[in-house]
Each structure stands twice: as structure tokens, then as C-alpha cells.
GROMACS .gro file of C-alpha atoms in nm:
model
  483
    1MET     CA    1   4.281   0.000  -1.803
    2ARG     CA    2   4.296  -0.100  -2.192
    3GLY     CA    3   4.202   0.010  -2.530
    4GLU     CA    4   4.258   0.368  -2.597
    5ASP     CA    5   3.933   0.436  -2.472
    6GLN     CA    6   4.080   0.370  -2.132
    7THR     CA    7   3.782   0.155  -2.010
    8TRP     CA    8   3.832  -0.020  -1.739
    9SER     CA    9   3.801  -0.425  -1.682
   10HIS     CA   10   3.467  -0.529  -1.494
   11ASP     CA   11   3.688  -0.784  -1.301
   12LYS     CA   12   3.937  -0.489  -1.212
   13VAL     CA   13   3.603  -0.316  -1.070
   14ARG     CA   14   3.490  -0.576  -0.923
   15MET     CA   15   3.762  -0.680  -0.717
   16GLY     CA   16   3.771  -0.336  -0.590
   17GLU     CA   17   4.142  -0.276  -0.718
   18ARG     CA   18   4.179   0.097  -0.748
   19ALA     CA   19   3.856   0.140  -0.612
   20GLY     CA   20   3.745   0.518  -0.590
   21GLN     CA   21   3.438   0.645  -0.449
   22PHE     CA   22   3.132   0.602  -0.570
   23ARG     CA   23   2.961   0.229  -0.611
   24LEU     CA   24   2.690   0.173  -0.835
   25LEU     CA   25   2.387  -0.111  -0.810
   26VAL     CA   26   2.275  -0.248  -1.144
   27VAL     CA   27   1.891  -0.407  -1.097
   28ASP     CA   28   1.877  -0.627  -1.465
   29GLY     CA   29   1.576  -0.834  -1.460
   30ALA     CA   30   1.548  -1.047  -1.145
   31THR     CA   31   1.882  -0.970  -1.048
   32SER     CA   32   2.108  -0.720  -0.851
   33SER     CA   33   2.450  -0.678  -0.759
   34MET     CA   34   2.645  -0.363  -0.629
   35VAL     CA   35   2.999  -0.272  -0.792
   36ASP     CA   36   3.279  -0.065  -0.730
   37LEU     CA   37   3.357   0.188  -0.936
   38PRO     CA   38   3.729   0.337  -1.019
   39SER     CA   39   3.803   0.687  -0.897
   40LYS     CA   40   3.940   0.763  -1.271
   41GLY     CA   41   3.846   0.622  -1.602
   42ILE     CA   42   3.601   0.533  -1.869
   43VAL     CA   43   3.302   0.232  -1.756
   44LEU     CA   44   3.132   0.082  -2.055
   45ILE     CA   45   2.749  -0.072  -1.984
   46GLY     CA   46   2.602  -0.314  -2.229
   47ARG     CA   47   2.509  -0.621  -2.327
   48ALA     CA   48   2.799  -0.673  -2.583
   49ALA     CA   49   3.095  -0.908  -2.483
   50GLU     CA   50   3.320  -0.619  -2.405
   51ALA     CA   51   3.130  -0.436  -2.188
   52ASP     CA   52   3.266  -0.382  -1.858
   53ILE     CA   53   2.934  -0.364  -1.641
   54ARG     CA   54   2.723  -0.631  -1.885
   55LEU     CA   55   2.405  -0.629  -1.861
   56ALA     CA   56   2.114  -0.946  -1.966
   57ASP     CA   57   1.795  -0.785  -2.043
   58ARG     CA   58   1.711  -0.736  -2.406
   59SER     CA   59   1.597  -0.360  -2.374
   60ALA     CA   60   2.003  -0.285  -2.337
   61SER     CA   61   2.163  -0.199  -2.624
   62ARG     CA   62   2.471  -0.359  -2.669
   63ARG     CA   63   2.722  -0.013  -2.615
   64HIS     CA   64   2.456   0.176  -2.402
   65ALA     CA   65   2.591   0.459  -2.234
   66ARG     CA   66   2.959   0.513  -2.076
   67LEU     CA   67   3.028   0.659  -1.719
   68PHE     CA   68   3.317   0.880  -1.685
   69LEU     CA   69   3.472   0.926  -1.363
   70ASP     CA   70   3.756   1.200  -1.231
   71GLU     CA   71   3.840   1.198  -0.862
   72GLY     CA   72   3.487   1.251  -0.734
   73LEU     CA   73   3.306   1.356  -1.023
   74VAL     CA   74   3.073   1.120  -1.223
   75ARG     CA   75   2.920   1.148  -1.557
   76VAL     CA   76   2.690   0.957  -1.813
   77ALA     CA   77   2.651   0.971  -2.120
   78ASP     CA   78   2.406   0.770  -2.409
   79LEU     CA   79   2.621   0.597  -2.680
   80GLU     CA   80   2.303   0.662  -2.945
   81SER     CA   81   2.128   0.330  -2.777
   82HIS     CA   82   1.785   0.215  -2.876
   83ASN     CA   83   1.583   0.314  -2.566
   84GLY     CA   84   1.794   0.601  -2.475
   85VAL     CA   85   1.928   0.684  -2.115
   86ARG     CA   86   1.696   0.804  -1.852
   87VAL     CA   87   1.831   1.022  -1.495
   88ASN     CA   88   1.538   1.005  -1.206
   89GLY     CA   89   1.265   0.953  -1.506
   90GLN     CA   90   1.411   1.208  -1.752
   91ALA     CA   91   1.534   1.159  -2.079
   92VAL     CA   92   1.949   1.266  -2.158
   93ALA     CA   93   2.053   1.345  -2.474
   94GLN     CA   94   2.404   1.486  -2.378
   95VAL     CA   95   2.734   1.425  -2.129
   96HIS     CA   96   2.526   1.463  -1.786
   97PRO     CA   97   2.651   1.482  -1.407
   98LEU     CA   98   2.535   1.235  -1.137
   99GLN     CA   99   2.509   1.257  -0.773
  100PRO     CA  100   2.473   1.000  -0.487
  101GLY     CA  101   2.099   0.845  -0.520
  102ASP     CA  102   2.093   0.943  -0.907
  103VAL     CA  103   1.906   0.681  -1.098
  104VAL     CA  104   1.973   0.618  -1.432
  105SER     CA  105   1.734   0.357  -1.659
  106LEU     CA  106   1.904   0.244  -1.969
  107GLY     CA  107   1.559   0.031  -2.102
  108GLU     CA  108   1.450  -0.174  -1.828
  109VAL     CA  109   1.747  -0.175  -1.616
  110GLN     CA  110   1.831   0.007  -1.335
  111LEU     CA  111   2.153   0.184  -1.193
  112VAL     CA  112   2.152   0.351  -0.852
  113LEU     CA  113   2.496   0.554  -0.764
  114TYR     CA  114   2.613   0.499  -0.403
  115SER     CA  115   2.893   0.712  -0.224
  116ALA     CA  116   3.153   0.392  -0.181
  117ALA     CA  117   3.129   0.538   0.221
  118ASP     CA  118   2.783   0.436   0.238
  119SER     CA  119   2.757   0.145   0.091
  120ALA     CA  120   3.065   0.021   0.298
  121ALA     CA  121   2.887   0.090   0.578
  122ARG     CA  122   2.632  -0.145   0.532
  123SER     CA  123   2.910  -0.454   0.513
  124PRO     CA  124   2.904  -0.625   0.821
  125SER     CA  125   3.296  -0.664   0.986
  126ALA     CA  126   3.452  -0.961   1.056
  127GLU     CA  127   3.453  -0.897   1.456
  128GLY     CA  128   3.081  -0.885   1.455
  129PRO     CA  129   2.809  -0.662   1.346
  130GLY     CA  130   2.911  -0.318   1.544
  131PRO     CA  131   2.746  -0.038   1.537
  132ALA     CA  132   2.524   0.090   1.270
  133GLN     CA  133   2.630   0.356   1.026
  134PRO     CA  134   2.331   0.546   0.918
  135ILE     CA  135   2.288   0.719   0.566
  136GLU     CA  136   2.108   0.999   0.520
  137LEU     CA  137   1.894   1.001   0.230
  138VAL     CA  138   1.841   1.370   0.125
  139LEU     CA  139   1.514   1.462  -0.080
  140GLY     CA  140   1.510   1.815  -0.100
  141GLU     CA  141   1.417   1.955   0.200
  142ARG     CA  142   1.312   1.635   0.372
  143VAL     CA  143   1.611   1.387   0.520
  144ILE     CA  144   1.509   1.008   0.605
  145VAL     CA  145   1.813   0.838   0.829
  146VAL     CA  146   1.861   0.473   0.717
  147ALA     CA  147   2.034   0.235   0.904
  148ASP     CA  148   1.844  -0.104   0.874
  149PRO     CA  149   1.970  -0.318   0.575
  150ALA     CA  150   1.638  -0.451   0.518
  151LEU     CA  151   1.502  -0.094   0.482
  152LEU     CA  152   1.804   0.035   0.285
  153ARG     CA  153   1.668  -0.237   0.040
  154LEU     CA  154   1.318  -0.141   0.030
  155TYR     CA  155   1.418   0.246  -0.061
  156GLU     CA  156   1.618   0.086  -0.317
  157LEU     CA  157   1.258  -0.050  -0.483
  158ILE     CA  158   1.085   0.234  -0.402
  159ARG     CA  159   1.418   0.420  -0.646
  160ARG     CA  160   1.268   0.163  -0.887
  161LEU     CA  161   0.904   0.233  -0.856
  162ALA     CA  162   0.972   0.568  -0.907
  163ALA     CA  163   1.078   0.591  -1.225
  164SER     CA  164   0.785   0.448  -1.320
  165GLU     CA  165   0.341   0.529  -1.277
  166LEU     CA  166   0.243   0.263  -1.105
  167PRO     CA  167   0.035   0.359  -0.801
  168VAL     CA  168   0.175   0.190  -0.513
  169LEU     CA  169   0.009   0.118  -0.198
  170ILE     CA  170   0.250   0.153   0.152
  171LEU     CA  171   0.160  -0.068   0.436
  172GLY     CA  172   0.260  -0.095   0.772
  173GLU     CA  173   0.168   0.018   1.107
  174THR     CA  174   0.076   0.370   1.230
  175GLY     CA  175   0.416   0.567   1.309
  176ALA     CA  176   0.631   0.337   1.061
  177GLY     CA  177   0.757   0.618   0.793
  178LYS     CA  178   0.453   0.585   0.545
  179GLU     CA  179   0.501   0.917   0.449
  180ASN     CA  180   0.811   0.971   0.420
  181ALA     CA  181   0.825   0.646   0.184
  182ALA     CA  182   0.549   0.818  -0.014
  183PHE     CA  183   0.763   1.151  -0.067
  184ALA     CA  184   1.055   0.951  -0.154
  185LEU     CA  185   0.852   0.830  -0.456
  186HIS     CA  186   0.747   1.124  -0.552
  187HIS     CA  187   1.119   1.280  -0.524
  188TRP     CA  188   1.254   1.019  -0.734
  189SER     CA  189   0.992   1.028  -0.997
  190ARG     CA  190   0.968   1.293  -1.288
  191ARG     CA  191   0.690   1.469  -1.135
  192THR     CA  192   0.949   1.592  -0.847
  193GLY     CA  193   0.917   1.910  -0.961
  194LYS     CA  194   0.520   1.953  -0.923
  195PRO     CA  195   0.352   1.985  -0.591
  196PHE     CA  196   0.346   1.639  -0.326
  197VAL     CA  197  -0.010   1.667  -0.158
  198ALA     CA  198  -0.069   1.462   0.121
  199LEU     CA  199  -0.456   1.386   0.255
  200ASN     CA  200  -0.489   1.171   0.584
  201CYS     CA  201  -0.836   1.040   0.527
  202ALA     CA  202  -0.909   0.913   0.893
  203THR     CA  203  -0.960   1.306   1.004
  204ILE     CA  204  -1.218   1.441   0.731
  205ALA     CA  205  -1.573   1.389   0.815
  206GLU     CA  206  -1.761   1.117   0.545
  207PRO     CA  207  -2.018   1.382   0.418
  208LEU     CA  208  -1.746   1.609   0.333
  209ALA     CA  209  -1.497   1.360   0.217
  210GLU     CA  210  -1.609   1.405  -0.195
  211SER     CA  211  -1.598   1.739  -0.165
  212GLU     CA  212  -1.227   1.753  -0.024
  213LEU     CA  213  -1.120   1.456  -0.252
  214PHE     CA  214  -1.262   1.630  -0.609
  215GLY     CA  215  -1.389   2.018  -0.483
  216HIS     CA  216  -1.674   2.156  -0.507
  217GLU     CA  217  -1.932   2.447  -0.749
  218LYS     CA  218  -2.032   2.767  -0.572
  219GLY     CA  219  -2.370   2.627  -0.376
  220ALA     CA  220  -2.341   2.271  -0.429
  221PHE     CA  221  -2.458   2.229  -0.057
  222THR     CA  222  -2.507   2.440   0.250
  223GLY     CA  223  -2.142   2.654   0.295
  224ALA     CA  224  -2.017   2.619  -0.040
  225ALA     CA  225  -2.013   3.036  -0.057
  226ALA     CA  226  -1.752   2.980  -0.319
  227PRO     CA  227  -1.659   2.725  -0.658
  228LYS     CA  228  -1.293   2.493  -0.482
  229PRO     CA  229  -1.050   2.305  -0.636
  230GLY     CA  230  -1.080   1.928  -0.458
  231LEU     CA  231  -0.693   1.728  -0.367
  232LEU     CA  232  -0.667   1.574  -0.700
  233GLU     CA  233  -0.714   1.894  -0.884
  234THR     CA  234  -0.451   2.088  -0.675
  235ALA     CA  235  -0.178   1.782  -0.743
  236GLU     CA  236  -0.208   1.861  -1.139
  237GLY     CA  237   0.135   1.691  -1.282
  238GLY     CA  238   0.224   1.588  -0.897
  239THR     CA  239   0.148   1.301  -0.657
  240VAL     CA  240  -0.144   1.259  -0.434
  241PHE     CA  241  -0.052   1.059  -0.112
  242LEU     CA  242  -0.395   0.875   0.056
  243ASP     CA  243  -0.289   0.799   0.406
  244GLU     CA  244  -0.511   0.569   0.564
  245VAL     CA  245  -0.745   0.471   0.248
  246GLY     CA  246  -0.876   0.225   0.456
  247GLU     CA  247  -1.099   0.465   0.595
  248LEU     CA  248  -1.256   0.648   0.310
  249PRO     CA  249  -1.615   0.607   0.284
  250LEU     CA  250  -1.743   0.392   0.015
  251ALA     CA  251  -1.916   0.635  -0.174
  252ALA     CA  252  -1.599   0.847  -0.214
  253GLN     CA  253  -1.409   0.513  -0.274
  254ALA     CA  254  -1.659   0.446  -0.577
  255LYS     CA  255  -1.586   0.813  -0.748
  256LEU     CA  256  -1.182   0.783  -0.665
  257LEU     CA  257  -1.165   0.469  -0.842
  258ARG     CA  258  -1.345   0.613  -1.162
  259ALA     CA  259  -1.073   0.917  -1.141
  260LEU     CA  260  -0.807   0.715  -1.087
  261GLU     CA  261  -0.919   0.503  -1.482
  262THR     CA  262  -1.060   0.859  -1.671
  263GLN     CA  263  -0.806   1.098  -1.543
  264ARG     CA  264  -1.106   1.302  -1.504
  265ILE     CA  265  -1.265   1.453  -1.186
  266LEU     CA  266  -1.646   1.569  -1.158
  267ARG     CA  267  -1.638   1.850  -0.873
  268VAL     CA  268  -1.931   1.865  -0.680
  269GLY     CA  269  -2.242   2.085  -0.778
  270SER     CA  270  -2.098   2.025  -1.123
  271THR     CA  271  -2.177   1.895  -1.471
  272LYS     CA  272  -1.831   1.951  -1.619
  273GLU     CA  273  -1.557   1.689  -1.567
  274ARG     CA  274  -1.168   1.820  -1.578
  275GLU     CA  275  -0.894   1.607  -1.668
  276ILE     CA  276  -0.627   1.554  -1.416
  277ASP     CA  277  -0.244   1.454  -1.453
  278ILE     CA  278  -0.161   1.280  -1.156
  279ARG     CA  279   0.016   0.983  -0.933
  280VAL     CA  280  -0.164   0.813  -0.654
  281VAL     CA  281   0.020   0.665  -0.401
  282ALA     CA  282  -0.215   0.524  -0.071
  283ALA     CA  283  -0.096   0.397   0.244
  284THR     CA  284  -0.341   0.227   0.554
  285HIS     CA  285  -0.209  -0.013   0.878
  286ARG     CA  286  -0.519  -0.215   0.776
  287ASN     CA  287  -0.535  -0.553   0.632
  288LEU     CA  288  -0.686  -0.436   0.345
  289GLU     CA  289  -0.795  -0.787   0.172
  290LYS     CA  290  -0.977  -0.865   0.475
  291GLU     CA  291  -1.142  -0.479   0.433
  292VAL     CA  292  -1.243  -0.648   0.112
  293GLU     CA  293  -1.363  -0.961   0.203
  294THR     CA  294  -1.607  -0.810   0.479
  295GLY     CA  295  -1.742  -0.505   0.213
  296ARG     CA  296  -1.570  -0.218   0.357
  297PHE     CA  297  -1.377  -0.134   0.145
  298ARG     CA  298  -1.433  -0.199  -0.278
  299LYS     CA  299  -1.210  -0.476  -0.442
  300ASP     CA  300  -1.193  -0.315  -0.779
  301LEU     CA  301  -1.010   0.006  -0.605
  302PHE     CA  302  -0.768  -0.237  -0.397
  303PHE     CA  303  -0.615  -0.393  -0.728
  304ARG     CA  304  -0.631  -0.019  -0.892
  305LEU     CA  305  -0.417   0.123  -0.575
  306GLY     CA  306  -0.203  -0.198  -0.541
  307ALA     CA  307  -0.066  -0.237  -0.857
  308ALA     CA  308   0.295  -0.225  -0.673
  309SER     CA  309   0.297  -0.275  -0.259
  310VAL     CA  310   0.568  -0.139  -0.052
  311VAL     CA  311   0.562  -0.287   0.337
  312LEU     CA  312   0.743  -0.101   0.547
  313PRO     CA  313   0.851  -0.309   0.870
  314PRO     CA  314   0.784  -0.187   1.231
  315LEU     CA  315   1.078  -0.038   1.445
  316ARG     CA  316   1.050  -0.344   1.694
  317ASP     CA  317   1.231  -0.529   1.398
  318ARG     CA  318   1.462  -0.261   1.320
  319PRO     CA  319   1.645  -0.220   1.625
  320ASP     CA  320   1.977  -0.143   1.398
  321GLU     CA  321   1.734   0.200   1.388
  322VAL     CA  322   1.646   0.236   1.754
  323GLY     CA  323   1.949   0.384   1.874
  324VAL     CA  324   2.072   0.604   1.578
  325LEU     CA  325   1.700   0.784   1.568
  326ALA     CA  326   1.706   0.816   1.894
  327ARG     CA  327   2.033   1.013   1.942
  328ARG     CA  328   1.937   1.209   1.607
  329PHE     CA  329   1.561   1.309   1.755
  330LEU     CA  330   1.717   1.384   2.078
  331THR     CA  331   1.986   1.639   1.879
  332GLN     CA  332   1.647   1.809   1.720
  333ALA     CA  333   1.507   1.876   2.057
  334CYS     CA  334   1.753   1.967   2.228
  335ALA     CA  335   1.791   2.242   1.966
  336ALA     CA  336   1.419   2.335   1.964
  337HIS     CA  337   1.471   2.392   2.337
  338ALA     CA  338   1.758   2.596   2.307
  339ARG     CA  339   1.972   2.334   2.542
  340PRO     CA  340   2.278   2.219   2.473
  341PRO     CA  341   2.333   1.839   2.351
  342LEU     CA  342   2.220   1.550   2.559
  343ALA     CA  343   2.443   1.265   2.606
  344LEU     CA  344   2.274   0.860   2.601
  345SER     CA  345   2.429   0.648   2.864
  346PRO     CA  346   2.440   0.269   2.746
  347ALA     CA  347   2.218   0.124   2.993
  348PHE     CA  348   1.965   0.419   2.836
  349LEU     CA  349   2.010   0.241   2.467
  350GLU     CA  350   1.991  -0.090   2.554
  351ALA     CA  351   1.653  -0.018   2.769
  352LEU     CA  352   1.514   0.126   2.421
  353GLY     CA  353   1.576  -0.202   2.283
  354ARG     CA  354   1.395  -0.363   2.497
  355TYR     CA  355   1.086  -0.166   2.445
  356ASP     CA  356   0.843  -0.254   2.133
  357TRP     CA  357   0.720   0.095   2.005
  358PRO     CA  358   0.364   0.046   1.909
  359GLY     CA  359   0.405   0.380   1.790
  360ASN     CA  360   0.680   0.331   1.613
  361VAL     CA  361   0.898   0.634   1.507
  362ARG     CA  362   0.643   0.875   1.603
  363GLU     CA  363   0.644   0.744   1.959
  364LEU     CA  364   1.019   0.754   1.948
  365LYS     CA  365   1.033   1.084   1.809
  366ASN     CA  366   0.795   1.204   2.115
  367THR     CA  367   0.964   1.034   2.347
  368MET     CA  368   1.337   1.226   2.311
  369GLY     CA  369   1.089   1.551   2.258
  370TYR     CA  370   1.036   1.419   2.621
  371VAL     CA  371   1.346   1.358   2.734
  372ALA     CA  372   1.486   1.685   2.606
  373ALA     CA  373   1.223   1.878   2.835
  374THR     CA  374   1.232   1.707   3.132
  375VAL     CA  375   1.588   1.609   3.195
  376ALA     CA  376   1.823   1.816   3.421
  377GLU     CA  377   2.130   1.605   3.383
  378GLU     CA  378   2.361   1.552   3.139
  379THR     CA  379   2.355   1.221   3.052
  380VAL     CA  380   2.000   1.061   2.993
  381GLU     CA  381   1.971   0.744   3.210
  382PRO     CA  382   1.688   0.456   3.178
  383GLN     CA  383   1.482   0.596   3.463
  384HIS     CA  384   1.456   0.940   3.279
  385LEU     CA  385   1.216   0.720   3.031
  386PRO     CA  386   0.787   0.821   3.100
  387GLU     CA  387   0.679   0.565   3.326
  388ARG     CA  388   0.447   0.393   3.098
  389ILE     CA  389   0.737   0.300   2.869
  390LEU     CA  390   0.952   0.146   3.183
  391ALA     CA  391   0.667  -0.047   3.290
  392ALA     CA  392   0.624  -0.187   2.928
  393LEU     CA  393   0.993  -0.284   2.875
  394ARG     CA  394   1.052  -0.654   2.804
  395PRO     CA  395   1.346  -0.847   3.074
  396PRO     CA  396   1.711  -0.789   2.941
  397ALA     CA  397   1.893  -1.077   2.758
  398ARG     CA  398   2.094  -1.311   2.958
  399SER     CA  399   2.441  -1.311   2.947
  400GLY     CA  400   2.656  -1.542   2.869
  401SER     CA  401   2.656  -1.819   2.644
  402ALA     CA  402   2.506  -2.106   2.814
  403PRO     CA  403   2.168  -2.168   2.740
  404ALA     CA  404   1.949  -2.013   3.039
  405ALA     CA  405   1.820  -2.337   3.070
  406LEU     CA  406   2.168  -2.491   3.184
  407ALA     CA  407   2.274  -2.179   3.340
  408ALA     CA  408   2.100  -2.279   3.686
  409PRO     CA  409   2.019  -2.605   3.810
  410PRO     CA  410   1.628  -2.696   3.736
  411PRO     CA  411   1.389  -2.573   4.043
  412PRO     CA  412   1.313  -2.902   4.268
  413ALA     CA  413   0.987  -3.081   4.084
  414PRO     CA  414   0.690  -2.996   4.260
  415PRO     CA  415   0.459  -3.185   4.483
  416PRO     CA  416   0.196  -3.429   4.335
  417PRO     CA  417  -0.128  -3.277   4.325
  418GLU     CA  418  -0.353  -3.368   4.548
  419PRO     CA  419  -0.615  -3.631   4.403
  420ARG     CA  420  -0.948  -3.490   4.355
  421SER     CA  421  -1.326  -3.561   4.250
  422ALA     CA  422  -1.409  -3.455   3.883
  423GLU     CA  423  -1.652  -3.211   3.959
  424GLU     CA  424  -1.401  -3.026   4.185
  425PRO     CA  425  -1.278  -2.729   3.986
  426PRO     CA  426  -0.903  -2.682   3.886
  427THR     CA  427  -0.671  -2.475   4.126
  428PRO     CA  428  -0.568  -2.151   3.991
  429VAL     CA  429  -0.184  -2.081   3.981
  430PRO     CA  430  -0.105  -1.803   4.193
  431GLY     CA  431   0.040  -1.523   3.975
  432ARG     CA  432   0.036  -1.694   3.656
  433ARG     CA  433  -0.187  -1.547   3.395
  434PHE     CA  434  -0.250  -1.754   3.114
  435ALA     CA  435  -0.301  -1.690   2.697
  436PRO     CA  436  -0.478  -1.960   2.479
  437LEU     CA  437  -0.222  -2.215   2.345
  438ALA     CA  438  -0.243  -2.108   1.990
  439GLU     CA  439  -0.202  -1.765   2.058
  440GLU     CA  440   0.126  -1.845   2.251
  441LEU     CA  441   0.257  -2.053   1.947
  442ARG     CA  442   0.189  -1.817   1.715
  443THR     CA  443   0.358  -1.558   1.880
  444LEU     CA  444   0.656  -1.781   1.908
  445GLU     CA  445   0.639  -1.886   1.534
  446ARG     CA  446   0.639  -1.526   1.430
  447GLU     CA  447   0.944  -1.435   1.688
  448ARG     CA  448   1.144  -1.757   1.571
  449MET     CA  449   1.059  -1.635   1.148
  450VAL     CA  450   1.173  -1.270   1.225
  451GLU     CA  451   1.498  -1.394   1.361
  452ALA     CA  452   1.554  -1.632   1.081
  453LEU     CA  453   1.501  -1.317   0.873
  454ARG     CA  454   1.722  -1.099   1.060
  455VAL     CA  455   1.980  -1.333   1.071
  456THR     CA  456   1.970  -1.353   0.663
  457GLY     CA  457   1.926  -1.037   0.593
  458GLY     CA  458   1.537  -1.062   0.499
  459VAL     CA  459   1.627  -1.356   0.214
  460LYS     CA  460   1.306  -1.551   0.251
  461VAL     CA  461   1.444  -1.932   0.123
  462ARG     CA  462   1.730  -1.917   0.356
  463ALA     CA  463   1.513  -1.801   0.667
  464ALA     CA  464   1.294  -2.088   0.599
  465GLU     CA  465   1.546  -2.337   0.561
  466LEU     CA  466   1.740  -2.227   0.908
  467ILE     CA  467   1.335  -2.289   1.085
  468GLY     CA  468   1.287  -2.603   0.903
  469MET     CA  469   0.987  -2.434   0.729
  470PRO     CA  470   0.849  -2.482   0.361
  471LEU     CA  471   0.892  -2.207   0.194
  472ARG     CA  472   0.516  -2.186   0.059
  473THR     CA  473   0.457  -2.159   0.446
  474PHE     CA  474   0.690  -1.974   0.517
  475THR     CA  475   0.609  -1.682   0.223
  476LEU     CA  476   0.251  -1.730   0.363
  477LYS     CA  477   0.275  -1.674   0.711
  478CYS     CA  478   0.552  -1.359   0.623
  479LYS     CA  479   0.232  -1.210   0.502
  480GLN     CA  480  -0.011  -1.342   0.746
  481TYR     CA  481   0.196  -1.216   1.040
  482GLY     CA  482   0.298  -0.903   0.844
  483LEU     CA  483   0.648  -0.961   0.789
   0.00000   0.00000   0.00000
């Protein structure tokens, strides 16, 4: 420590000397860094040269805030800064306690407090990757388990977006966890105490879409025996989650766009507009850009909903999470069936990793429910998987460091084909199924890009260099392949 205020030096914090049980993610403009916090002391944050955590963004004051740390307790205080201090979107005027997961805003700078144990779990061992250590994000009564580094970074982005009022478009395959991401946006926002209302747009009949969204008055149509508020109205002050928004009829799209622009709604059968205060989060598994090109989705609504976008990777691209989630889902399913927990054999876990999970997290959860209901033994083996999954498993990877081509001598060359006339059709190869060459090349290219992104921790510049692809081409293809 130095000086009378016992401020810790930034160098000591960064080197981890006397590091405590907390770390701080600092998002400062286009840069971010993870800083170890001491177990005890005071940390000055701001743009001043003497600051322990020195910021660059001009929205931060020279001496903006202090963190007070004392054996497991963390508090933040504003130092009469120009833009103030907000915790989870709420302005704080006095010393305010912090919990892991809290987002502290100093102007445009975002700070996220983490438990050091959770952060350390993300650091790869020098001996290899080892088993994934899950992090539980506790969002009220909902708990989200994250074990994949890319997904952890994605939720850090969601924390930052939550502090704003931007509409967010969540893209991802069915079952990938889009509603969890939407709920996290709501929970970490200033609207957390207000309603979170979800609607699956694919489940409502086209004639009822406007009534479901905006409500109706008595007698507006046959069966409307009483006035009814719509989804947007019931979410007053909170967040509306429009799942599968690409399925919304065009007429309802036009009315939704106007509601978002004016913050007013008009019930079906009414002439009086009502003011609303809501944030809209939308999600879809469709390519909305292509839907816009074909005229099935309004271009202006697409840009309105997509002010910020979050892309959830499918479960097959999050291999660290498969075993973690499988154990968790199986424990829950066994409890629901009032039976003792089951053990998962290494062979079973290896088999789970060889399946592509087209239904993503939802399919994995259903599979563990099936296992809990049908397996009589104490340990789950690969043969206990449903037949459709067993039939779709990829072949196991070859062991050993030698390439497969060198592991065994090449087979003898086939005899040359008999000459045939130009009119004679080619002889089919027995048992061989051919796909168009362009399709096979695309599949191979996508696999290599996924591998490169995994190796580089999602850093596109390094991944593109790794496979010798221009960065601009790599970025474009990431978008095309949904990576």
C-alpha cells in the first residue's frame, strides 16, 4: 500500500500479489482486461496517472470511483465524478455493496465483478485443457450454467448490452438457449423488477397475432366478449421477448414497428392509443437478411430490432458444455423421478461428444430425462442412449499422434478400369454415397474454421491466419456459416 488512503498499486493488482477472492473485468472503449483485486485495501479507478485501475475513455473522470475491499466484502463509492456511478443500471450516491456478477458503469466504461475462483476456472492448465469447470450465473430464480469460454464472453457482452436500452436481436438454432440470453438481458437491466413477458410468435394463429400483441376491445371481433390487454401492455416497464419473431405476419410486423417507434399501441377495435414503456428483445433461428430479401420480413423492422445482435453458438460448437450440462440435467431428472443419482461412464460422455445435437440444449435435456426414466443400472453406458442418437454418432477419433494416413500402409491400388464406349454410363461404386463436391468443400471449410476459432479462443484474426484465409473472407464466411 502507499499513502494515507492505503491505495493498492495497479502493478501489484495485475501481478496477483496478495490477490483476494475477486477479479474485475474492465471494458474500456474497444479494450477489455481482467484485473485481480486485493483481499484488503482501497482501489482508485479513473483517468488520473495515480489511479490503480487507469481508464482511457473520456466519459470517466480523473478520479471517478473507489473500491473498498475487506476479506470477502466489496463496496464501490462515487468520488463526485462528472457522469456518476451506476450499479446494474441504477445510480448510486453513497458507498454501495457489490456481489459477483454486478455491472458497474463509470460513464461509458463497464466493470463486471467476478469471483476469482470462477475466473481461474477459465484459465487453461499448463498440462492441457482438462475438464471444464462450470460457472453458474444466478439470475433470480433462474440459473444458467456456462462452461464454454466463447459463451462466457457472450454473456459478458449481454451484461454490457443490458445496461443500455437498445433492442437486441438474438440469433441461434432452436434449443440453443435464446430465452436464457433474453432473460439475462432483462435481469441485468434497470427493468429487472418489472415483468419479463415471452411470446413464441410461431405458436399464434395469423388472425390472432395483432390481438395477442396489442390487445382488443369488447366486440372487436367474434368471441371478444371483454376487453383484453395485449402482450406489450402487460409488460409495462419491463421486457418483451418475441421468440421466433421471423414467424410474425407482415401486418403485425408493420404495427409492431410503429409501436416501437412511437412507444404507443392501439388495441384492436379501439381508436385511443395507449403509451407503453417497454424494451423488446427478439430472437429467431431464421436468416432474417434472407427473409428481408424474399419479402417475408420488413426491412425497417429488421434494422429496428437488430440495433444490437447476439449470436448463440450451437451446442456442437460448445463441446466443453456437453458433459457439464448432461450431469446437471441427469441430476435434476433423477430427483424428479425420486431415484438416486446415476453415474455417467467415460464411454457415455465420449459418445455424447460424438453426437451433433441438432436440437441443442433442449435435446440434451430431454435425452437425460429419457436416461433417468429408463436406465435400471447405477452407471449409464452408451447403449442406454436412444436408438436414433446411437445411429447418428460420428465415428470415434483415431488414437495416437500419427496422422491416420500414416497409421497403416495404404491399400493396394485398384486395377485400371476396363475401357468403355462413350455411350456406356459410368459404373456406380457399390455402397458409396456421393454429395456434390461444392457441398463437401463447404462442410470441410466450416469444420476447419470452427477448429481454428476453438484453438484461438474465438479470435478471428488469429483463426484466419491459422488456416491461411484473408480476414475479410473469414469474417464473411463466419456470417454465412452462422459461426
